Structure formats: structure tokens, C-alpha cells
mmCIF file of N, CA and C and ligand atoms in Angstrom:
data_model
loop_
_atom_site.group_PDB
_atom_site.id
_atom_site.type_symbol
_atom_site.label_atom_id
_atom_site.label_comp_id
_atom_site.label_asym_id
_atom_site.label_seq_id
_atom_site.Cartn_x
_atom_site.Cartn_y
_atom_site.Cartn_z
ATOM 1 N N MET A 1 -11.397 14.551 -1.806
ATOM 2 C CA MET A 1 -10.268 13.600 -0.897
ATOM 3 C C MET A 1 -9.376 13.213 -2.020
ATOM 4 N N ALA A 2 -8.549 13.284 -2.287
ATOM 5 C CA ALA A 2 -7.262 12.362 -2.891
ATOM 6 C C ALA A 2 -6.815 11.732 -1.971
ATOM 7 N N LEU A 3 -6.315 10.304 -2.533
ATOM 8 C CA LEU A 3 -5.306 9.726 -1.827
ATOM 9 C C LEU A 3 -4.094 10.176 -1.719
ATOM 10 N N GLN A 4 -3.612 9.755 -0.403
ATOM 11 C CA GLN A 4 -2.209 10.398 -0.320
ATOM 12 C C GLN A 4 -1.213 9.935 -0.934
ATOM 13 N N LEU A 5 -1.504 8.626 -1.352
ATOM 14 C CA LEU A 5 0.178 8.089 -1.870
ATOM 15 C C LEU A 5 1.830 7.991 -0.863
ATOM 16 N N ARG A 6 1.374 8.136 -0.178
ATOM 17 C CA ARG A 6 2.968 7.330 0.649
ATOM 18 C C ARG A 6 3.704 6.983 -0.019
ATOM 19 N N PRO A 7 4.984 7.793 0.400
ATOM 20 C CA PRO A 7 6.278 7.011 -0.050
ATOM 21 C C PRO A 7 7.229 6.556 -0.432
ATOM 22 N N ASN A 8 6.279 5.135 0.727
ATOM 23 C CA ASN A 8 7.477 4.401 0.962
ATOM 24 C C ASN A 8 6.446 2.882 1.190
ATOM 25 N N CYS A 9 7.068 1.483 1.436
ATOM 26 C CA CYS A 9 6.285 0.175 1.256
ATOM 27 C C CYS A 9 6.244 0.324 3.113
ATOM 28 N N GLU A 10 5.573 0.057 3.570
ATOM 29 C CA GLU A 10 5.674 0.095 5.388
ATOM 30 C C GLU A 10 6.505 -1.173 5.593
ATOM 31 N N TYR A 11 6.791 -1.861 4.812
ATOM 32 C CA TYR A 11 7.080 -4.072 5.019
ATOM 33 C C TYR A 11 8.968 -2.870 5.328
ATOM 34 N N CYS A 12 9.261 -3.384 3.665
ATOM 35 C CA CYS A 12 10.741 -3.196 3.251
ATOM 36 C C CYS A 12 11.057 -1.600 3.016
ATOM 37 N N ASP A 13 10.493 -0.362 3.359
ATOM 38 C CA ASP A 13 10.776 0.364 3.092
ATOM 39 C C ASP A 13 11.411 0.787 1.972
ATOM 40 N N LYS A 14 11.144 0.691 0.688
ATOM 41 C CA LYS A 14 11.080 1.021 -0.398
ATOM 42 C C LYS A 14 10.279 2.267 -0.180
ATOM 43 N N ASP A 15 11.309 2.408 -1.626
ATOM 44 C CA ASP A 15 10.238 4.089 -1.845
ATOM 45 C C ASP A 15 9.578 3.725 -2.754
ATOM 46 N N LEU A 16 7.676 4.155 -3.321
ATOM 47 C CA LEU A 16 7.039 4.082 -3.664
ATOM 48 C C LEU A 16 6.712 5.499 -4.530
ATOM 49 N N PRO A 17 7.071 6.164 -5.317
ATOM 50 C CA PRO A 17 7.115 7.633 -6.005
ATOM 51 C C PRO A 17 5.521 7.083 -6.632
ATOM 52 N N ALA A 18 4.833 8.897 -7.211
ATOM 53 C CA ALA A 18 4.034 8.937 -7.411
ATOM 54 C C ALA A 18 3.189 8.477 -8.715
ATOM 55 N N ASN A 19 4.614 7.758 -9.219
ATOM 56 C CA ASN A 19 4.469 7.334 -10.937
ATOM 57 C C ASN A 19 4.782 5.781 -10.612
ATOM 58 N N SER A 20 4.852 5.463 -9.702
ATOM 59 C CA SER A 20 5.258 3.921 -8.752
ATOM 60 C C SER A 20 4.258 3.163 -9.951
ATOM 61 N N MET A 21 4.289 1.856 -10.825
ATOM 62 C CA MET A 21 3.214 0.854 -10.954
ATOM 63 C C MET A 21 3.812 -0.085 -10.217
ATOM 64 N N GLU A 22 4.518 -0.520 -8.650
ATOM 65 C CA GLU A 22 4.255 -0.833 -7.851
ATOM 66 C C GLU A 22 4.144 -0.607 -6.826
ATOM 67 N N ALA A 23 3.218 -0.280 -6.386
ATOM 68 C CA ALA A 23 2.459 0.610 -5.165
ATOM 69 C C ALA A 23 1.107 -0.392 -5.528
ATOM 70 N N ARG A 24 0.666 -0.456 -3.626
ATOM 71 C CA ARG A 24 -0.443 -1.808 -3.854
ATOM 72 C C ARG A 24 -0.993 -0.766 -2.588
ATOM 73 N N ILE A 25 -2.047 -0.862 -2.701
ATOM 74 C CA ILE A 25 -3.551 0.087 -1.371
ATOM 75 C C ILE A 25 -3.998 -1.473 -0.570
ATOM 76 N N CYS A 26 -4.501 -0.527 0.543
ATOM 77 C CA CYS A 26 -5.435 -1.428 0.944
ATOM 78 C C CYS A 26 -6.690 -0.394 0.935
ATOM 79 N N SER A 27 -7.679 -0.695 1.500
ATOM 80 C CA SER A 27 -8.923 0.316 1.945
ATOM 81 C C SER A 27 -8.878 0.746 3.012
ATOM 82 N N TYR A 28 -7.930 1.072 2.957
ATOM 83 C CA TYR A 28 -7.302 1.988 4.266
ATOM 84 C C TYR A 28 -6.098 2.989 4.237
ATOM 85 N N GLU A 29 -5.536 2.109 2.829
ATOM 86 C CA GLU A 29 -4.195 3.073 1.759
ATOM 87 C C GLU A 29 -3.151 3.021 2.791
ATOM 88 N N CYS A 30 -3.349 2.247 3.321
ATOM 89 C CA CYS A 30 -1.812 1.125 3.819
ATOM 90 C C CYS A 30 -0.806 1.031 2.088
ATOM 91 N N THR A 31 -0.413 1.030 2.502
ATOM 92 C CA THR A 31 0.853 0.626 1.156
ATOM 93 C C THR A 31 2.025 -0.196 1.397
ATOM 94 N N PHE A 32 1.924 -1.212 0.149
ATOM 95 C CA PHE A 32 3.388 -1.956 0.197
ATOM 96 C C PHE A 32 3.106 -1.871 -1.063
ATOM 97 N N CYS A 33 4.897 -2.505 -1.615
ATOM 98 C CA CYS A 33 5.049 -2.653 -2.349
ATOM 99 C C CYS A 33 4.701 -3.955 -3.158
ATOM 100 N N ALA A 34 4.662 -4.537 -4.422
ATOM 101 C CA ALA A 34 3.899 -5.365 -5.506
ATOM 102 C C ALA A 34 4.849 -6.987 -4.291
ATOM 103 N N ASP A 35 6.338 -7.195 -4.685
ATOM 104 C CA ASP A 35 6.809 -7.753 -3.719
ATOM 105 C C ASP A 35 6.475 -7.732 -2.178
ATOM 106 N N CYS A 36 6.464 -7.045 -1.633
ATOM 107 C CA CYS A 36 6.300 -7.735 -0.077
ATOM 108 C C CYS A 36 4.354 -7.843 -0.369
ATOM 109 N N VAL A 37 3.686 -7.706 -0.681
ATOM 110 C CA VAL A 37 2.412 -7.735 -0.144
ATOM 111 C C VAL A 37 2.384 -9.275 -1.572
ATOM 112 N N GLU A 38 3.132 -9.644 -2.246
ATOM 113 C CA GLU A 38 3.389 -10.952 -3.075
ATOM 114 C C GLU A 38 3.973 -11.843 -1.905
ATOM 115 N N ASN A 39 4.704 -11.179 -1.517
ATOM 116 C CA ASN A 39 5.058 -12.291 -0.561
ATOM 117 C C ASN A 39 5.831 -12.946 0.512
ATOM 118 N N LYS A 40 5.326 -11.562 0.928
ATOM 119 C CA LYS A 40 5.646 -11.927 2.405
ATOM 120 C C LYS A 40 3.962 -11.136 3.070
ATOM 121 N N LEU A 41 2.977 -10.191 2.939
ATOM 122 C CA LEU A 41 1.803 -10.671 3.378
ATOM 123 C C LEU A 41 0.663 -11.405 1.953
ATOM 124 N N HIS A 42 1.047 -12.518 1.658
ATOM 125 C CA HIS A 42 0.233 -12.723 1.191
ATOM 126 C C HIS A 42 -1.602 -12.535 0.579
ATOM 127 N N ASN A 43 -0.921 -10.781 0.296
ATOM 128 C CA ASN A 43 -2.299 -10.409 -0.149
ATOM 129 C C ASN A 43 -3.604 -10.128 1.220
ATOM 130 N N VAL A 44 -2.333 -9.582 2.423
ATOM 131 C CA VAL A 44 -3.328 -9.691 3.769
ATOM 132 C C VAL A 44 -3.113 -8.194 4.170
ATOM 133 N N CYS A 45 -3.638 -7.417 4.121
ATOM 134 C CA CYS A 45 -2.839 -6.200 4.563
ATOM 135 C C CYS A 45 -2.653 -6.493 6.626
ATOM 136 N N PRO A 46 -1.106 -6.193 6.840
ATOM 137 C CA PRO A 46 -1.256 -6.503 8.196
ATOM 138 C C PRO A 46 -1.875 -5.279 9.179
ATOM 139 N N ASN A 47 -2.485 -4.838 8.842
ATOM 140 C CA ASN A 47 -2.859 -3.849 9.839
ATOM 141 C C ASN A 47 -4.926 -3.717 9.536
ATOM 142 N N CYS A 48 -4.803 -4.211 8.516
ATOM 143 C CA CYS A 48 -6.871 -4.102 8.995
ATOM 144 C C CYS A 48 -7.596 -5.615 8.661
ATOM 145 N N GLY A 49 -6.180 -6.542 7.316
ATOM 146 C CA GLY A 49 -6.675 -8.211 7.971
ATOM 147 C C GLY A 49 -7.626 -7.639 5.914
ATOM 148 N N GLY A 50 -7.412 -6.767 5.237
ATOM 149 C CA GLY A 50 -8.523 -6.520 3.860
ATOM 150 C C GLY A 50 -6.880 -7.249 2.767
ATOM 151 N N GLY A 51 -8.047 -6.766 1.626
ATOM 152 C CA GLY A 51 -6.572 -7.421 0.796
ATOM 153 C C GLY A 51 -6.197 -6.063 -0.200
ATOM 154 N N PHE A 52 -5.545 -6.226 -1.156
ATOM 155 C CA PHE A 52 -4.876 -4.756 -1.864
ATOM 156 C C PHE A 52 -4.912 -4.983 -2.856
ATOM 157 N N ALA A 53 -5.143 -3.598 -3.626
ATOM 158 C CA ALA A 53 -5.641 -3.095 -5.088
ATOM 159 C C ALA A 53 -4.486 -2.579 -5.738
ATOM 160 N N PRO A 54 -3.760 -2.782 -6.845
ATOM 161 C CA PRO A 54 -2.283 -1.938 -7.465
ATOM 162 C C PRO A 54 -3.391 -0.016 -7.105
ATOM 163 N N ARG A 55 -1.681 1.047 -6.568
ATOM 164 C CA ARG A 55 -2.429 2.211 -6.343
ATOM 165 C C ARG A 55 -2.513 2.787 -7.860
ATOM 166 N N PRO A 56 -3.584 3.814 -8.393
ATOM 167 C CA PRO A 56 -2.972 3.870 -9.708
ATOM 168 C C PRO A 56 -1.800 5.273 -9.888
ATOM 169 N N ILE A 57 -1.416 5.670 -10.471
ATOM 170 C CA ILE A 57 -0.618 6.866 -11.005
ATOM 171 C C ILE A 57 -1.328 8.404 -10.607
ATOM 172 N N ARG A 58 -0.200 9.154 -10.222
ATOM 173 C CA ARG A 58 -0.575 9.786 -10.631
ATOM 174 C C ARG A 58 0.102 11.162 -11.605
ATOM 175 N N PRO A 59 -0.454 11.800 -12.621
ATOM 176 C CA PRO A 59 0.127 12.161 -13.852
ATOM 177 C C PRO A 59 0.541 13.415 -12.436
ATOM 178 N N ALA A 60 2.339 13.492 -13.610
ATOM 179 C CA ALA A 60 3.276 14.724 -13.033
ATOM 180 C C ALA A 60 2.753 15.767 -14.012
ATOM 181 N N THR A 61 1.614 15.261 -15.040
ATOM 182 C CA THR A 61 1.728 16.858 -16.398
ATOM 183 C C THR A 61 0.052 17.236 -16.296
ATOM 184 N N PRO A 62 0.066 18.175 -15.990
ATOM 185 C CA PRO A 62 -1.570 18.523 -15.270
ATOM 186 C C PRO A 62 -2.033 18.628 -16.979
ATOM 187 N N TRP A 63 -3.482 16.887 -17.693
ATOM 188 C CA TRP A 63 -3.836 17.102 -18.197
ATOM 189 C C TRP A 63 -4.726 17.472 -17.908
ATOM 190 N N ARG A 64 -5.079 18.048 -17.003
ATOM 191 C CA ARG A 64 -6.931 18.541 -17.377
ATOM 192 C C ARG A 64 -5.885 19.582 -16.120
ATOM 193 N N ALA A 65 -6.660 20.431 -15.991
ATOM 194 C CA ALA A 65 -6.299 21.618 -15.470
ATOM 195 C C ALA A 65 -6.329 21.372 -13.062
ATOM 196 N N GLY A 66 -4.833 22.025 -13.194
ATOM 197 C CA GLY A 66 -5.545 21.217 -11.291
ATOM 198 C C GLY A 66 -5.372 20.118 -10.876
ATOM 199 N N VAL A 67 -5.735 18.268 -11.940
ATOM 200 C CA VAL A 67 -5.163 17.782 -11.285
ATOM 201 C C VAL A 67 -4.299 16.666 -11.821
ATOM 202 N N CYS A 68 -2.368 17.256 -10.907
ATOM 203 C CA CYS A 68 -1.451 16.386 -11.282
ATOM 204 C C CYS A 68 -0.456 16.403 -10.229
ATOM 205 N N THR A 69 0.220 15.818 -9.838
ATOM 206 C CA THR A 69 1.287 16.189 -8.265
ATOM 207 C C THR A 69 2.441 17.016 -8.110
ATOM 208 N N GLU A 70 1.743 18.379 -9.322
ATOM 209 C CA GLU A 70 2.510 19.235 -8.495
ATOM 210 C C GLU A 70 0.646 20.021 -7.656
ATOM 211 N N ALA A 71 -0.307 19.969 -8.333
ATOM 212 C CA ALA A 71 -1.016 20.300 -7.442
ATOM 213 C C ALA A 71 -2.247 19.436 -6.330
ATOM 214 N N HIS A 72 -1.315 18.732 -6.151
ATOM 215 C CA HIS A 72 -1.888 18.011 -4.599
ATOM 216 C C HIS A 72 -0.269 16.688 -5.108
ATOM 217 N N PRO A 73 0.423 16.850 -4.544
ATOM 218 C CA PRO A 73 1.788 16.437 -3.752
ATOM 219 C C PRO A 73 1.690 15.421 -3.253
ATOM 220 N N PRO A 74 1.853 14.302 -3.541
ATOM 221 C CA PRO A 74 2.498 12.956 -2.829
ATOM 222 C C PRO A 74 2.477 12.893 -1.272
ATOM 223 N N SER A 75 2.548 12.381 -0.591
ATOM 224 C CA SER A 75 2.901 13.241 1.036
ATOM 225 C C SER A 75 4.221 12.232 1.319
ATOM 226 N N ASN A 76 4.604 12.887 2.491
ATOM 227 C CA ASN A 76 6.173 12.752 2.307
ATOM 228 C C ASN A 76 6.586 11.937 3.695
ATOM 229 N N LYS A 77 5.149 11.260 4.691
ATOM 230 C CA LYS A 77 5.219 10.991 5.865
ATOM 231 C C LYS A 77 5.884 9.670 5.951
ATOM 232 N N ARG A 78 7.053 9.345 5.872
ATOM 233 C CA ARG A 78 6.688 7.514 5.667
ATOM 234 C C ARG A 78 6.357 6.756 6.748
ATOM 235 N N VAL A 79 5.822 5.604 6.422
ATOM 236 C CA VAL A 79 5.408 5.047 7.570
ATOM 237 C C VAL A 79 5.421 3.268 7.591
ATOM 238 N N HIS A 80 5.946 3.216 8.484
ATOM 239 C CA HIS A 80 6.645 1.970 9.384
ATOM 240 C C HIS A 80 5.459 1.205 9.914
ATOM 241 N N LEU A 81 5.279 -0.416 9.589
ATOM 242 C CA LEU A 81 4.980 -1.528 10.119
ATOM 243 C C LEU A 81 4.766 -1.128 11.714
ATOM 244 N N LYS A 82 3.272 -1.670 12.652
ATOM 245 C CA LYS A 82 3.644 -1.013 13.906
ATOM 246 C C LYS A 82 3.658 -2.376 14.450
ATOM 247 N N PHE A 83 3.483 -3.905 14.238
ATOM 248 C CA PHE A 83 3.876 -4.845 14.454
ATOM 249 C C PHE A 83 4.890 -5.309 13.639
ATOM 250 N N SER A 84 5.749 -6.370 15.053
ATOM 251 C CA SER A 84 7.162 -7.292 14.936
ATOM 252 C C SER A 84 6.556 -7.854 13.510
ATOM 253 N N LEU A 85 7.184 -8.394 12.486
ATOM 254 C CA LEU A 85 7.799 -9.175 12.020
ATOM 255 C C LEU A 85 6.875 -10.249 12.210
ATOM 256 N N ASP A 86 7.314 -10.631 13.333
ATOM 257 C CA ASP A 86 6.289 -12.329 13.436
ATOM 258 C C ASP A 86 5.216 -12.128 13.230
ATOM 259 N N ASP A 87 4.449 -11.093 14.649
ATOM 260 C CA ASP A 87 2.880 -10.651 14.411
ATOM 261 C C ASP A 87 2.701 -10.983 13.090
ATOM 262 N N VAL A 88 3.150 -10.450 11.748
ATOM 263 C CA VAL A 88 3.043 -9.923 10.965
ATOM 264 C C VAL A 88 2.870 -11.121 10.070
ATOM 265 N N ALA A 89 3.640 -11.826 10.531
ATOM 266 C CA ALA A 89 3.331 -13.416 9.755
ATOM 267 C C ALA A 89 1.696 -13.592 10.100
ATOM 268 N N GLU A 90 2.469 -14.265 11.280
ATOM 269 C CA GLU A 90 1.263 -15.076 11.546
ATOM 270 C C GLU A 90 -0.129 -14.522 11.686
ATOM 271 N N HIS A 91 -0.390 -12.673 11.516
ATOM 272 C CA HIS A 91 -1.315 -12.632 11.044
ATOM 273 C C HIS A 91 -2.070 -12.917 9.261
ATOM 274 N N SER A 92 -0.949 -13.317 8.542
ATOM 275 C CA SER A 92 -0.664 -13.731 7.762
ATOM 276 C C SER A 92 -1.354 -14.781 7.026
ATOM 277 N N ALA A 93 -0.931 -15.643 7.995
ATOM 278 C CA ALA A 93 -0.939 -17.431 8.133
ATOM 279 C C ALA A 93 -2.047 -17.293 8.244
ATOM 280 N N ARG A 94 -2.687 -16.568 9.287
ATOM 281 C CA ARG A 94 -4.287 -16.743 9.775
ATOM 282 C C ARG A 94 -5.152 -16.203 8.672
ATOM 283 N N VAL A 95 -5.294 -15.117 7.749
ATOM 284 C CA VAL A 95 -6.345 -14.506 7.245
ATOM 285 C C VAL A 95 -5.300 -15.468 5.860
ATOM 286 N N GLN A 96 -4.534 -15.892 5.493
ATOM 287 C CA GLN A 96 -4.700 -15.334 3.790
ATOM 288 C C GLN A 96 -5.689 -16.584 2.924
ATOM 289 N N GLU A 97 -6.369 -17.572 4.405
ATOM 290 C CA GLU A 97 -6.858 -18.693 3.404
ATOM 291 C C GLU A 97 -7.971 -18.384 3.200
ATOM 292 N N ILE A 98 -8.693 -17.060 4.025
ATOM 293 C CA ILE A 98 -10.201 -16.512 3.334
ATOM 294 C C ILE A 98 -9.942 -15.761 2.438
ATOM 295 N N ARG A 99 -10.827 -15.715 0.956
ATOM 296 C CA ARG A 99 -10.879 -15.136 -0.326
ATOM 297 C C ARG A 99 -10.950 -13.326 0.183
ATOM 298 N N PRO A 100 -10.616 -12.154 -0.405
ATOM 299 C CA PRO A 100 -11.088 -11.315 0.333
ATOM 300 C C PRO A 100 -12.140 -10.933 0.391
ATOM 301 N N GLU A 101 -13.596 -11.127 -0.329
ATOM 302 C CA GLU A 101 -14.096 -10.597 -0.820
ATOM 303 C C GLU A 101 -15.030 -11.524 1.019
ATOM 304 N N ASP A 102 -14.625 -12.822 0.986
ATOM 305 C CA ASP A 102 -15.072 -13.071 2.256
ATOM 306 C C ASP A 102 -14.576 -12.377 3.768
ATOM 307 N N ARG A 103 -13.554 -11.608 3.394
ATOM 308 C CA ARG A 103 -13.487 -11.488 5.295
ATOM 309 C C ARG A 103 -14.128 -10.095 5.728
HETATM 310 ZN ZN1 ZN B 201 7.952 -3.649 0.223
HETATM 311 ZN ZN1 ZN B 202 -5.282 -2.208 5.445
#
């Protein structure tokens, strides 16, 4: 199974294409931009409470046969927050003081 490579930030809806260096994901592939992770979420996933890591790019060039964005296209299903901004802020405030490895 390949990563879905979701097309946008759930928080601000910024486009995050497969080659974006700004995409961040949690272990469930909740996807946000680096700016929202740092300044809005404080490295707390609104959906699961885990932290984030940079999402690797998927090459557009088939450097090896059958593995590139043409063979495994990114998802085109935009995902949006299912919690209010107030709820997300409260959740982040509650969880952010706990180191990700201790959550
Ligand atoms: Zn964002
Ligand atoms: Zn998550």
C-alpha cells in the first residue's frame, strides 16, 4: 500500500501536490501544511492527537519501473477538518505540552 498523498491541507485548504516539501502527515495520513502544523496545530494532529512528520515526495519520474506518480497517482479527494477551529485550538492546547513519544 502506498501513501494516499492527499491533495490539500485539512486546515487551510492549501494545495499539497505529490512533490510538495510543505506537506506533513500523522500516522493516519491526516495531512496538513507545515505552516498550519507549526503555527495552528503545534504539532498536535486534530484528529488523533499524534505528531507529524514531513511527507516524502513521490517521484514523477519512473526511476525504477512502476513506481512514480503515474503508476500510483496522488489522491484527488480533498479532506477538510471535521472539528471547529475552536475545538481544534482547545485540543492542541491540551495535548501540545506532552511530547509526541509520550502521547
Ligand atoms: Zn495549512
Ligand atoms: Zn492524525
